[in-house]
Structure formats: structure tokens, C-alpha cells
XYZ file of C-alpha atoms in Angstrom:
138
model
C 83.212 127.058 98.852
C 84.309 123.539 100.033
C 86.098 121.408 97.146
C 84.059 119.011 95.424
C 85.120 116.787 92.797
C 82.259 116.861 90.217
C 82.456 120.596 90.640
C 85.627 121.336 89.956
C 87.473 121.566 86.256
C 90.226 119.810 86.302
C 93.636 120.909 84.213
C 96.570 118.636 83.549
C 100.034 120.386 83.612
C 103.257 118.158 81.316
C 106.581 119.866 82.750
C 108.844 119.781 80.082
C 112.595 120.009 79.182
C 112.275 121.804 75.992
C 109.507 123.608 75.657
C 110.076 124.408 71.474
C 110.383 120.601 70.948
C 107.096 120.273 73.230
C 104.766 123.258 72.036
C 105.633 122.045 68.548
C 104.519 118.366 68.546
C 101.250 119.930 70.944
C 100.308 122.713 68.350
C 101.683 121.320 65.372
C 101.301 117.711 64.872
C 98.153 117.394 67.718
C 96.313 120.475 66.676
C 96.133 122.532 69.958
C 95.834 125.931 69.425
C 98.184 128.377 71.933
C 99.118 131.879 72.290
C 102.870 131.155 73.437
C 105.569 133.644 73.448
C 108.399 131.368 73.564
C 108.489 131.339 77.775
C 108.624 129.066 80.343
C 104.865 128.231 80.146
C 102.161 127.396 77.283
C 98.285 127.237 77.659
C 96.662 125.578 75.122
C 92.975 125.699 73.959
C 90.906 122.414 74.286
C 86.850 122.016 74.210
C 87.265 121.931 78.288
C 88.480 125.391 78.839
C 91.093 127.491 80.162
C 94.195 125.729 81.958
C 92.544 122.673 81.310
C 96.193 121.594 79.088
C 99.257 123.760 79.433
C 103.011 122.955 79.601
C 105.783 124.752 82.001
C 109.577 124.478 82.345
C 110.922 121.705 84.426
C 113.914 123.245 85.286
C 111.798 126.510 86.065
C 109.096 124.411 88.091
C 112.098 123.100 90.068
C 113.638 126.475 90.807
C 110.272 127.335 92.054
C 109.605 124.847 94.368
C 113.605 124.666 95.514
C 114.248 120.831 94.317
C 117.231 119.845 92.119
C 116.528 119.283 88.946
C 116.296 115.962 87.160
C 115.552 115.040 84.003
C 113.267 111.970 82.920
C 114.154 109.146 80.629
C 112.336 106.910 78.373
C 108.830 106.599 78.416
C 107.440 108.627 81.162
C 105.058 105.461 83.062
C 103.017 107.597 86.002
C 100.595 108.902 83.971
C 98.898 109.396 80.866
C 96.411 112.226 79.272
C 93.143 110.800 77.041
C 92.309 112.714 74.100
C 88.624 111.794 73.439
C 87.401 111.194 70.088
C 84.106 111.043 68.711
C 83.877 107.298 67.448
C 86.460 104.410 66.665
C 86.667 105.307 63.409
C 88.434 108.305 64.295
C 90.524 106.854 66.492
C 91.487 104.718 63.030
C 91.894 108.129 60.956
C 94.060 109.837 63.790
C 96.132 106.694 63.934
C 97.219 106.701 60.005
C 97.664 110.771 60.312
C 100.284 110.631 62.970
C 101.820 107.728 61.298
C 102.501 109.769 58.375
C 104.384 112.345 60.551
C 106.683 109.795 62.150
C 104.574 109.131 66.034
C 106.020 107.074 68.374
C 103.096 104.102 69.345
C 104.764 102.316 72.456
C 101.774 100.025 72.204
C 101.567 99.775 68.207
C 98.337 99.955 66.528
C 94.464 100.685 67.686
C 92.797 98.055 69.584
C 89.247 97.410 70.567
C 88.889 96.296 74.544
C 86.403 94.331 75.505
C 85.037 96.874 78.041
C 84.124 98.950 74.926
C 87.280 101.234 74.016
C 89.444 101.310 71.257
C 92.584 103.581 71.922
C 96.211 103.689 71.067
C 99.450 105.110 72.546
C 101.489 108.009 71.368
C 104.454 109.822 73.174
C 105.538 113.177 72.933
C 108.829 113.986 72.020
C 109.374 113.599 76.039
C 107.874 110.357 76.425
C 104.143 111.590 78.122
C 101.818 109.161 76.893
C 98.875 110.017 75.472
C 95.763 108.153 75.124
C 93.997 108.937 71.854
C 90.386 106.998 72.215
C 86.884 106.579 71.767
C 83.975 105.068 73.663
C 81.547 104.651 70.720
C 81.631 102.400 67.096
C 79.273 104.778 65.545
């Protein structure tokens, strides 16, 4: 089979320093659901499948591939993941929930673009951003 884009799933792998820190804020205060055993990698369950979200070690990933390891700092700014909600007002509920548990917003509260999506920023404890959005009002 050749590659095609619109045939292929597509999984997003965070590398991360602490993994406990990490698989906590993912499980815990997101809601994934994951099987981990405390190792170097973490799959977690979304609506799009296996390996569509897991975690590994960055200083593991960096053995593997033979690079020195460095660390990251601040707010990691070459890419983000969108979560996909239902409507804005979920976006709205999701918002106060995570404020209640302390979230970092680098961007502050939800706003509605003109081009029809109203999202905010959170960051893991690592600084990934996520994108927590939705395309409809209703």
C-alpha cells in the first residue's frame, strides 16, 4: 500500500520529562483513560483509536535515537494538540472545570474567532499546548 493522507490515522506522540507529573494531568485532570505501568511510555484511549495519543520518555527517546538529551523550557511553541468538543458551550464548561483545578491558560479565557471557533489554551505541566475547542454554537 502507498501512503495516503486521508487514509491514514494519524497519532500524536508528547515526549516528556516526567512521565508521573505527565500521565497524571493526562488521566487525571483531562480524563484520558490509560493502562500505564509506570514505564517509559503511556497510550491513552481517545474516540480516534489506538496510538492515536500516547506519551514516551525524552531522555529514553534520546537514548534511542543516539542524541544528547535536552530538556525544554517554558511554553513549548512548535506545536499544539486540539481536543474537539461538541459545541461552545462546552468549551465554556471545560474552561471553569480546569480553572477550579489550578490550569495554566497562556492565552486566558475562551474566545469566539470570527472564522467560527471558540477555543482556549491550556499547558501541561510541561508546557504542550493544548487546544480545547469547538466548531459549533449549538
Amino acid at each position: 500500500m502507498t501512503l495516503i493522507g486521508r487514509d491514514v490515522r494519524v497519532g500524536a506522540c508528547l515526549y516528556a520529562d516526567d512521565m508521573n507529573s505527565m500521565v497524571r494531568f493526562y488521566r487525571d485532570t483531562l480524563g484520558f483513560h490509560t493502562e500505564w505501568d509506570g514505564g517509559n511510555f503511556a497510550e491513552f484511549e481517545t474516540a480516534s483509536g489506538a496510538l492515536s495519543l500516547f506519551m514516551y520518555s525524552r531522555k529514553a527517546f534520546a537514548q534511542a535515537i543516539g542524541e544528547s538529551y535536552v530538556p525544554p523550557k517554558g511554553i513549548n511553541q512548535t506545536f499544539e494538540i486540539a481536543l474537539w468538543l461538541p459545541c461552545f458551550a462546552d468549551v465554556d464548561a471545560e474552561y471553569e472545570r480546569l480553572s477550579k483545578l489550578d490550569a495554566r491558560f497562556p492565552t486566558g479565557e475562551p474566545m469566539t474567532f470570527s472564522f467560527g471557533i471558540r477555543n482556549f489554551y491550556v499547558a501541561d505541566p510541561e508546557g504542550n499546548l493544548l487546544e480545547i475547542g469547538s466548531m459549533s454554537e449549538t
